[in-house]
Short mmCIF file of C-alpha atoms in Angstrom, two decimals:
data_model
loop_
_atom_site.label_atom_id
_atom_site.label_comp_id
_atom_site.label_asym_id
_atom_site.label_seq_id
_atom_site.Cartn_x
_atom_site.Cartn_y
_atom_site.Cartn_z
CA MET Y 6 -32.34 54.06 18.66
CA ALA Y 7 -35.56 53.04 16.93
CA TRP Y 8 -36.18 53.92 13.32
CA THR Y 9 -38.81 53.48 10.61
CA ARG Y 10 -38.88 52.17 7.07
CA LYS Y 11 -41.38 53.10 4.39
CA LEU Y 12 -42.91 50.10 2.66
CA PRO Y 13 -44.03 49.84 -1.01
CA SER Y 14 -47.59 50.08 0.28
CA GLY Y 15 -46.87 53.57 1.60
CA LYS Y 16 -47.19 52.47 5.23
CA HIS Y 17 -44.38 52.72 7.76
CA GLN Y 18 -42.67 49.85 9.57
CA ALA Y 19 -41.17 50.48 13.01
CA LEU Y 20 -37.90 48.73 13.91
CA TYR Y 21 -35.56 48.69 16.90
CA ARG Y 22 -32.51 46.80 18.12
CA GLY Y 23 -33.03 44.60 21.15
CA PRO Y 24 -30.61 44.01 24.06
CA ASP Y 25 -29.24 40.97 22.23
CA GLY Y 26 -28.28 43.15 19.24
CA LYS Y 27 -30.90 41.70 16.90
CA VAL Y 28 -33.10 43.98 14.79
CA ARG Y 29 -36.77 43.47 15.50
CA THR Y 30 -40.00 44.65 13.94
CA VAL Y 31 -42.54 46.27 16.23
CA THR Y 32 -45.74 44.26 16.48
CA GLY Y 33 -48.97 46.04 15.58
CA GLY Y 34 -47.59 47.57 12.40
CA PRO Y 35 -47.22 48.61 9.73
CA PHE Y 36 -48.50 52.09 10.55
CA VAL Y 37 -50.30 54.57 8.29
CA HIS Y 38 -48.45 57.58 9.73
CA LYS Y 39 -44.71 57.85 10.23
CA ALA Y 40 -45.16 59.61 13.56
CA ALA Y 41 -47.16 56.64 14.90
CA ALA Y 42 -44.42 54.28 13.75
CA ASP Y 43 -41.76 56.45 15.45
CA ARG Y 44 -43.68 56.40 18.74
CA ALA Y 45 -44.25 52.63 18.59
CA GLY Y 46 -40.57 51.98 17.84
CA ALA Y 47 -39.39 54.21 20.68
CA ALA Y 48 -41.80 52.54 23.12
CA ALA Y 49 -40.73 49.03 22.07
CA GLU Y 50 -37.06 49.94 22.40
CA ALA Y 51 -37.62 51.43 25.86
CA GLU Y 52 -39.53 48.31 26.93
CA SER Y 53 -36.68 46.09 25.77
CA ARG Y 54 -34.33 47.87 28.15
CA HIS Y 55 -36.39 46.92 31.21
CA ALA Y 56 -35.39 44.00 33.47
CA GLY Y 57 -37.25 40.79 32.65
CA TRP Y 58 -37.70 41.66 28.97
CA ARG Y 59 -38.76 38.76 26.76
CA ASP Y 60 -38.15 38.43 23.08
CA PRO Y 61 -41.61 38.91 21.48
CA GLU Y 62 -40.54 36.78 18.52
CA ALA Y 63 -39.63 33.81 20.72
CA SER Y 64 -43.29 33.00 21.33
CA ARG Y 65 -43.77 32.66 17.57
CA LYS Y 66 -41.80 29.43 17.79
CA THR Y 67 -44.06 26.44 17.16
CA TRP Y 68 -44.86 23.98 19.91
CA GLY Y 69 -43.09 21.26 17.93
CA GLU Y 70 -39.89 23.32 17.82
CA TRP Y 71 -40.15 24.09 21.52
CA CYS Y 72 -40.86 20.44 22.38
CA ALA Y 73 -37.69 19.34 20.56
CA ALA Y 74 -35.67 21.71 22.76
CA TRP Y 75 -37.56 21.04 26.01
CA TRP Y 76 -37.85 17.24 25.85
CA PRO Y 77 -34.14 16.40 26.49
CA THR Y 78 -34.17 18.58 29.64
CA ARG Y 79 -36.78 16.45 31.41
CA THR Y 80 -35.71 14.36 34.41
CA VAL Y 81 -38.20 11.51 34.72
CA ALA Y 82 -37.95 7.75 35.18
CA PRO Y 83 -37.23 5.72 32.00
CA SER Y 84 -40.64 4.03 32.17
CA THR Y 85 -42.38 7.41 32.47
CA LEU Y 86 -40.37 8.76 29.57
CA ARG Y 87 -41.41 5.86 27.34
CA THR Y 88 -45.07 6.37 28.23
CA ASP Y 89 -44.83 10.11 27.63
CA GLU Y 90 -43.12 9.59 24.27
CA GLY Y 91 -46.12 7.57 23.15
CA ARG Y 92 -48.53 10.28 24.26
CA ARG Y 93 -46.41 12.96 22.63
CA ASP Y 94 -46.21 11.20 19.28
CA THR Y 95 -49.83 10.00 19.24
CA HIS Y 96 -51.71 12.97 20.65
CA LEU Y 97 -49.58 16.10 21.12
CA LEU Y 98 -47.51 16.42 17.96
CA PRO Y 99 -50.39 15.76 15.50
CA ARG Y 100 -52.39 18.60 17.06
CA TRP Y 101 -49.84 21.16 18.24
CA ALA Y 102 -46.59 20.60 16.29
CA ASP Y 103 -47.19 23.51 13.87
CA THR Y 104 -49.00 25.84 16.28
CA PRO Y 105 -47.04 28.90 17.49
CA LEU Y 106 -46.76 28.99 21.27
CA CYS Y 107 -48.37 32.43 21.39
CA ASP Y 108 -51.42 31.14 19.50
CA ILE Y 109 -52.26 28.34 21.95
CA THR Y 110 -55.42 29.30 23.82
CA ARG Y 111 -57.25 27.82 26.77
CA HIS Y 112 -60.36 27.33 24.65
CA ASP Y 113 -58.41 25.37 22.03
CA ILE Y 114 -56.99 23.06 24.69
CA VAL Y 115 -60.42 22.37 26.18
CA ALA Y 116 -61.86 21.64 22.73
CA TRP Y 117 -58.94 19.34 21.90
CA ALA Y 118 -59.35 17.42 25.18
CA ALA Y 119 -63.07 16.96 24.48
CA HIS Y 120 -62.21 15.68 21.01
CA LEU Y 121 -59.87 13.09 22.53
CA ARG Y 122 -62.54 11.88 24.94
CA LEU Y 123 -65.23 11.58 22.26
CA GLY Y 124 -63.14 9.99 19.53
CA ASP Y 125 -63.62 10.51 15.81
CA THR Y 126 -66.04 8.35 13.83
CA LYS Y 127 -64.77 9.74 10.53
CA THR Y 128 -61.18 8.64 11.06
CA GLY Y 129 -62.06 5.66 13.20
CA ARG Y 130 -60.07 6.99 16.16
CA LYS Y 131 -61.36 5.47 19.37
CA PRO Y 132 -62.27 7.59 22.41
CA VAL Y 133 -59.53 8.11 24.97
CA ALA Y 134 -60.32 7.38 28.62
CA SER Y 135 -60.89 10.48 30.75
CA GLU Y 136 -58.00 9.70 33.10
CA THR Y 137 -55.67 9.25 30.14
CA VAL Y 138 -56.82 12.57 28.67
CA LYS Y 139 -55.95 14.25 31.96
CA ARG Y 140 -52.44 12.80 31.82
CA ILE Y 141 -52.01 13.91 28.20
CA VAL Y 142 -53.10 17.46 29.05
CA HIS Y 143 -50.84 17.40 32.12
CA LEU Y 144 -47.87 16.55 29.88
CA PHE Y 145 -48.81 19.38 27.52
CA SER Y 146 -49.11 21.74 30.49
CA ALA Y 147 -45.66 20.71 31.72
CA SER Y 148 -44.19 21.68 28.34
CA LEU Y 149 -45.81 25.10 28.56
CA ASN Y 150 -44.50 25.56 32.10
CA GLY Y 151 -41.09 24.87 30.64
CA ALA Y 152 -41.66 27.66 28.13
CA ILE Y 153 -42.43 30.00 31.03
CA ASP Y 154 -39.22 28.98 32.77
CA ALA Y 155 -37.37 29.70 29.53
CA GLU Y 156 -38.97 33.18 29.50
CA ILE Y 157 -40.75 32.47 26.22
CA LEU Y 158 -44.30 32.60 27.62
CA THR Y 159 -45.68 34.62 30.51
CA THR Y 160 -48.71 32.40 31.23
CA ASN Y 161 -49.72 28.77 30.80
CA PRO Y 162 -53.11 28.39 29.08
CA ALA Y 163 -53.29 24.73 30.17
CA ALA Y 164 -52.76 25.43 33.87
CA ARG Y 165 -55.40 24.20 36.33
CA LEU Y 166 -57.80 22.95 33.71
CA LYS Y 167 -60.48 20.66 35.13
CA PHE Y 168 -62.27 18.03 33.12
CA GLY Y 169 -65.47 16.43 34.30
CA GLY Y 170 -67.90 13.95 32.88
CA GLY Y 171 -65.62 10.94 33.01
CA HIS Y 172 -66.86 7.62 34.31
CA VAL Y 173 -65.42 6.86 37.74
CA ARG Y 174 -64.48 3.22 38.02
CA HIS Y 175 -64.64 2.01 41.60
CA GLY Y 176 -63.14 -1.35 40.74
CA THR Y 177 -64.37 -4.83 41.56
CA TYR Y 178 -64.30 -6.05 45.15
CA LEU Y 179 -64.45 -9.67 46.21
CA THR Y 180 -65.91 -10.76 49.51
CA ARG Y 181 -63.77 -13.02 51.63
CA ALA Y 182 -65.97 -15.95 50.67
CA GLN Y 183 -65.64 -15.14 46.97
CA TYR Y 184 -61.87 -14.89 47.23
CA ALA Y 185 -61.71 -18.22 49.05
CA ASP Y 186 -63.77 -19.78 46.25
CA VAL Y 187 -61.53 -18.31 43.54
CA ARG Y 188 -58.40 -19.40 45.40
CA LYS Y 189 -59.75 -22.93 45.71
CA HIS Y 190 -59.87 -23.17 41.92
CA LEU Y 191 -56.54 -21.38 41.37
CA ASP Y 192 -53.47 -23.36 40.40
CA PRO Y 193 -51.61 -23.91 43.73
CA ARG Y 194 -48.38 -22.42 42.34
CA TRP Y 195 -50.18 -19.04 42.22
CA HIS Y 196 -51.61 -19.22 45.77
CA LEU Y 197 -48.87 -17.18 47.46
CA VAL Y 198 -48.97 -14.58 44.70
CA ALA Y 199 -52.73 -14.09 45.05
CA ASP Y 200 -52.54 -14.09 48.85
CA LEU Y 201 -49.89 -11.38 48.89
CA LEU Y 202 -51.75 -9.21 46.39
CA VAL Y 203 -55.05 -9.40 48.29
CA GLY Y 204 -53.46 -9.47 51.74
CA THR Y 205 -51.08 -6.53 51.38
CA GLY Y 206 -52.60 -4.40 48.59
CA MET Y 207 -49.37 -4.38 46.59
CA ARG Y 208 -49.41 -3.58 42.89
CA TRP Y 209 -48.17 -6.26 40.50
CA GLY Y 210 -44.80 -4.59 39.96
CA GLU Y 211 -44.36 -4.13 43.71
CA ALA Y 212 -45.14 -7.77 44.48
CA THR Y 213 -42.93 -9.20 41.74
CA GLY Y 214 -40.14 -6.80 42.73
CA LEU Y 215 -40.31 -7.78 46.43
CA HIS Y 216 -36.92 -8.99 47.67
CA HIS Y 217 -36.34 -11.28 50.66
CA ALA Y 218 -34.33 -8.52 52.33
CA ARG Y 219 -37.45 -6.34 52.44
CA VAL Y 220 -39.38 -8.87 54.57
CA ASP Y 221 -39.18 -8.79 58.36
CA HIS Y 222 -40.32 -12.27 59.41
CA GLN Y 223 -40.19 -11.45 63.11
CA ARG Y 224 -42.34 -8.32 62.93
CA ARG Y 225 -44.47 -9.76 60.09
CA THR Y 226 -44.03 -6.66 57.91
CA LEU Y 227 -42.64 -5.95 54.47
CA GLU Y 228 -41.17 -2.81 52.91
CA VAL Y 229 -42.51 -1.80 49.51
CA ILE Y 230 -39.49 -0.24 47.82
CA ASP Y 231 -38.26 -2.10 44.74
CA VAL Y 232 -40.60 -2.26 41.75
CA TRP Y 233 -40.25 -4.47 38.69
CA GLN Y 234 -40.53 -2.57 35.39
CA GLN Y 235 -41.62 -4.99 32.69
CA SER Y 236 -40.97 -2.54 29.85
CA GLY Y 237 -37.32 -1.98 30.73
CA ARG Y 238 -36.86 -5.30 32.60
CA THR Y 239 -35.16 -3.53 35.50
CA MET Y 240 -35.82 -2.84 39.16
CA LYS Y 241 -36.94 0.71 39.94
CA PRO Y 242 -35.82 1.91 43.41
CA TYR Y 243 -39.17 3.32 44.48
CA PRO Y 244 -42.90 2.54 44.10
CA LYS Y 245 -45.51 4.72 42.44
CA GLY Y 246 -45.63 7.99 44.35
CA LYS Y 247 -41.87 7.69 45.04
CA LYS Y 248 -42.48 7.01 48.73
CA PRO Y 249 -41.57 3.62 50.28
CA ARG Y 250 -44.06 2.17 52.75
CA THR Y 251 -44.26 -0.58 55.36
CA VAL Y 252 -47.18 -3.01 55.19
CA PRO Y 253 -48.20 -5.68 57.75
CA ILE Y 254 -48.32 -9.30 56.59
CA PRO Y 255 -51.57 -11.10 57.56
CA PRO Y 256 -51.05 -14.14 59.83
CA TRP Y 257 -52.77 -16.43 57.30
CA ILE Y 258 -50.03 -15.88 54.69
CA ASP Y 259 -47.16 -18.37 54.90
CA LEU Y 260 -43.95 -16.88 53.52
CA PRO Y 261 -40.94 -18.90 52.39
CA ALA Y 262 -37.78 -18.72 54.47
CA ALA Y 263 -35.20 -16.08 53.62
CA THR Y 264 -32.43 -17.04 51.20
CA THR Y 265 -29.12 -15.49 50.20
CA GLY Y 266 -27.84 -14.27 46.87
CA THR Y 267 -29.18 -11.71 44.40
CA CYS Y 268 -32.25 -11.44 42.18
CA GLY Y 269 -30.23 -11.62 38.98
CA TYR Y 270 -31.84 -8.53 37.45
CA SER Y 271 -30.49 -5.05 36.82
CA HIS Y 272 -31.34 -2.28 39.30
CA ASP Y 273 -31.70 1.32 38.15
CA THR Y 274 -29.72 2.46 41.18
CA GLY Y 275 -27.62 0.64 43.76
CA ILE Y 276 -26.95 -3.08 43.93
CA CYS Y 277 -29.12 -6.08 44.74
CA HIS Y 278 -28.78 -7.61 48.22
CA SER Y 279 -31.12 -10.62 48.08
CA PRO Y 280 -33.22 -12.86 45.80
CA LEU Y 281 -36.84 -12.20 44.93
CA LEU Y 282 -39.59 -13.56 47.16
CA LEU Y 283 -41.88 -14.56 44.27
CA THR Y 284 -40.33 -16.31 41.29
CA THR Y 285 -40.87 -19.17 38.87
CA PRO Y 286 -39.37 -22.56 39.87
CA ASN Y 287 -36.14 -21.63 38.05
CA GLY Y 288 -35.87 -18.25 39.80
CA ALA Y 289 -37.17 -16.05 36.97
CA ILE Y 290 -39.50 -13.09 37.32
CA LEU Y 291 -43.21 -13.98 37.27
CA ASP Y 292 -45.17 -13.51 34.07
CA GLN Y 293 -48.18 -11.23 34.55
CA SER Y 294 -50.13 -12.57 31.57
CA ARG Y 295 -49.85 -16.17 32.85
CA PHE Y 296 -51.15 -15.18 36.26
CA ARG Y 297 -53.99 -13.26 34.62
CA THR Y 298 -54.95 -16.35 32.62
CA ALA Y 299 -54.86 -18.54 35.73
CA LEU Y 300 -56.97 -16.00 37.64
CA ASN Y 301 -59.56 -15.86 34.86
CA ASN Y 302 -59.76 -19.66 34.76
CA ALA Y 303 -60.29 -19.77 38.52
CA CYS Y 304 -63.04 -17.16 38.26
CA ASP Y 305 -64.76 -19.22 35.57
CA LYS Y 306 -64.71 -22.33 37.75
CA ALA Y 307 -65.97 -20.35 40.74
CA GLU Y 308 -68.70 -18.85 38.50
CA ILE Y 309 -67.52 -15.34 39.32
CA PRO Y 310 -67.07 -12.63 36.63
CA HIS Y 311 -63.47 -12.04 35.57
CA ILE Y 312 -61.52 -9.59 37.69
CA ARG Y 313 -58.36 -7.63 36.93
CA ILE Y 314 -55.19 -8.32 38.88
CA HIS Y 315 -55.45 -4.77 40.22
CA ASP Y 316 -58.90 -5.62 41.61
CA LEU Y 317 -57.16 -7.71 44.28
CA ARG Y 318 -55.65 -4.44 45.51
CA HIS Y 319 -59.13 -2.88 45.52
CA THR Y 320 -60.41 -5.92 47.42
CA TYR Y 321 -57.71 -5.40 50.07
CA ALA Y 322 -58.84 -1.80 50.54
CA SER Y 323 -62.51 -2.79 50.68
CA TRP Y 324 -61.89 -5.34 53.44
CA LEU Y 325 -60.02 -2.80 55.54
CA ILE Y 326 -62.66 -0.10 55.15
CA GLN Y 327 -65.54 -2.46 55.86
CA ASP Y 328 -63.71 -3.55 59.01
CA GLY Y 329 -63.62 0.06 60.21
CA ILE Y 330 -60.12 1.18 59.14
CA SER Y 331 -60.10 4.91 58.30
CA LEU Y 332 -59.62 6.15 54.76
CA SER Y 333 -56.41 7.95 55.76
CA ASP Y 334 -54.88 4.76 57.17
CA VAL Y 335 -55.95 2.80 54.10
CA GLY Y 336 -54.35 5.44 51.90
CA LYS Y 337 -51.04 5.08 53.78
CA LEU Y 338 -51.09 1.30 53.42
CA LEU Y 339 -51.80 1.61 49.70
CA GLY Y 340 -49.08 4.20 49.22
CA HIS Y 341 -51.37 6.99 48.00
CA THR Y 342 -49.65 10.37 47.95
CA SER Y 343 -52.95 12.25 47.78
CA PRO Y 344 -56.03 11.62 49.97
CA LEU Y 345 -58.14 12.30 46.88
CA THR Y 346 -56.94 8.98 45.42
CA THR Y 347 -58.30 7.07 48.40
CA GLU Y 348 -61.65 8.86 48.05
CA ARG Y 349 -62.58 6.29 45.40
CA TYR Y 350 -63.27 3.88 48.30
CA LYS Y 351 -65.37 6.34 50.29
CA HIS Y 352 -68.62 4.82 49.06
CA LEU Y 353 -67.71 1.61 50.89
CA GLN Y 354 -68.05 3.42 54.21
CA ASP Y 355 -71.70 4.01 53.41
CA GLU Y 356 -72.48 0.31 52.93
CA VAL Y 357 -74.48 -1.41 55.66
CA PRO Y 358 -72.25 -3.60 57.86
CA ASP Y 359 -72.98 -7.35 57.98
CA THR Y 360 -73.71 -7.11 61.70
CA VAL Y 361 -76.60 -4.74 61.01
CA THR Y 362 -77.96 -7.00 58.30
CA ARG Y 363 -77.83 -10.03 60.61
CA SER Y 364 -79.52 -8.07 63.38
CA LEU Y 365 -82.41 -7.16 61.09
CA ALA Y 366 -82.80 -10.74 59.91
CA ASN Y 367 -85.06 -11.61 62.87
CA ASP Y 368 -88.66 -11.31 61.71
CA PRO Y 369 -90.49 -9.08 64.23
CA ARG Y 370 -93.81 -10.55 63.07
CA GLN Y 371 -92.93 -13.83 64.78
CA ALA Y 372 -93.01 -12.05 68.14
CA ALA Y 373 -96.77 -11.43 67.84
CA SER Y 374 -97.62 -14.95 69.05
CA ALA Y 375 -95.36 -14.74 72.10
CA THR Y 376 -97.14 -14.93 75.48
CA PRO Y 377 -96.63 -12.27 78.16
CA VAL Y 378 -94.71 -14.80 80.25
CA MET Y 379 -92.35 -15.45 77.32
CA GLU Y 380 -91.84 -11.73 76.76
CA ARG Y 381 -90.97 -11.11 80.44
CA ALA Y 382 -88.61 -14.07 80.46
CA ALA Y 383 -86.93 -12.85 77.30
CA ARG Y 384 -86.34 -9.45 78.87
CA ARG Y 385 -84.68 -11.17 81.91
CA GLY Y 386 -82.53 -13.29 79.57
CA LEU Y 387 -84.33 -16.58 80.47
CA ARG Y 388 -85.09 -19.42 78.08
CA ILE Y 389 -88.62 -20.96 78.22
CA VAL Y 390 -88.67 -24.73 77.98
CA HIS Y 391 -91.97 -26.20 76.77
CA GLY Y 392 -93.46 -29.56 77.83
CA GLY Y 393 -92.35 -32.20 80.36
CA ALA Y 394 -92.09 -31.99 84.11
#
């Protein structure tokens, strides 16, 4: 049964005992009149008896306190966890650690996200890329969804927030001639690496984690499954998007013959069945920074601006699209789980094909001097030969 208590101020505090046996103070008080306090206490007690009741005091817990309880319950890959820990410690805890869950508003989240994107000249904090801000907010939203599952919150103020205004990077695309020029100046030991990246669209971790057992030499295909994680120095059993894919191997790529043994590196799950396809001469995993340096040197010699390793993947997509392959098929080959990801290449469909450009190269003004006989012959597909009998 609810009851009231008169405070030194003369006002009345309403109290009741919840289903868990704890004494709770009714929110909205204290009350000027005892009757009002009695009614509020009775209503709060009756509400607490209903199914689905939530402790109103639980939402007063700070986000930092909730995060400490929620974080160990997450089931994500080790590499994802390490990345998220950095975002939590750098961006989430400094802003939200001492904020009660019930005081987090949608407006505050939007303002905080804008602050991250713009940076802070006073403190010297650099702006955060728009895509990174989205991932930070997504992590924050996941924590609030956890609070809903724990019946602490009823709504998530970070749900379905959309952020615009970010610069969309389409990536750098090499033409086939440009790639040939870069490859010509690339150290020969990196030729197969570059060819596989640009010829299959694999990410760096997918290419360096490619095992001989995943290559079908007869069908000329490879399965993208194992991924090398540099941070943990282990093999992850699935690519980004958690969906293995099969990719054709272009006929101009010469692959080494299959060998037996193991890769010599730890796998997150299962056991290793074969060596790696791409390794150093002594069988070690390839070093990304060394390949990046070699690629930059080759670009310098070819007089082409530096490209990122990931731009070879963009180049692969651009060649397919310019050759008429649909965006949906390109997305499958790249391993995109959402068609929206492949939309970044949509602008390439609007580019004028080389065949059209070559067709328009003929100067129509040169036809003005043609004789009627020449024009009729041209229409019949004949060639006019001048001079001589």
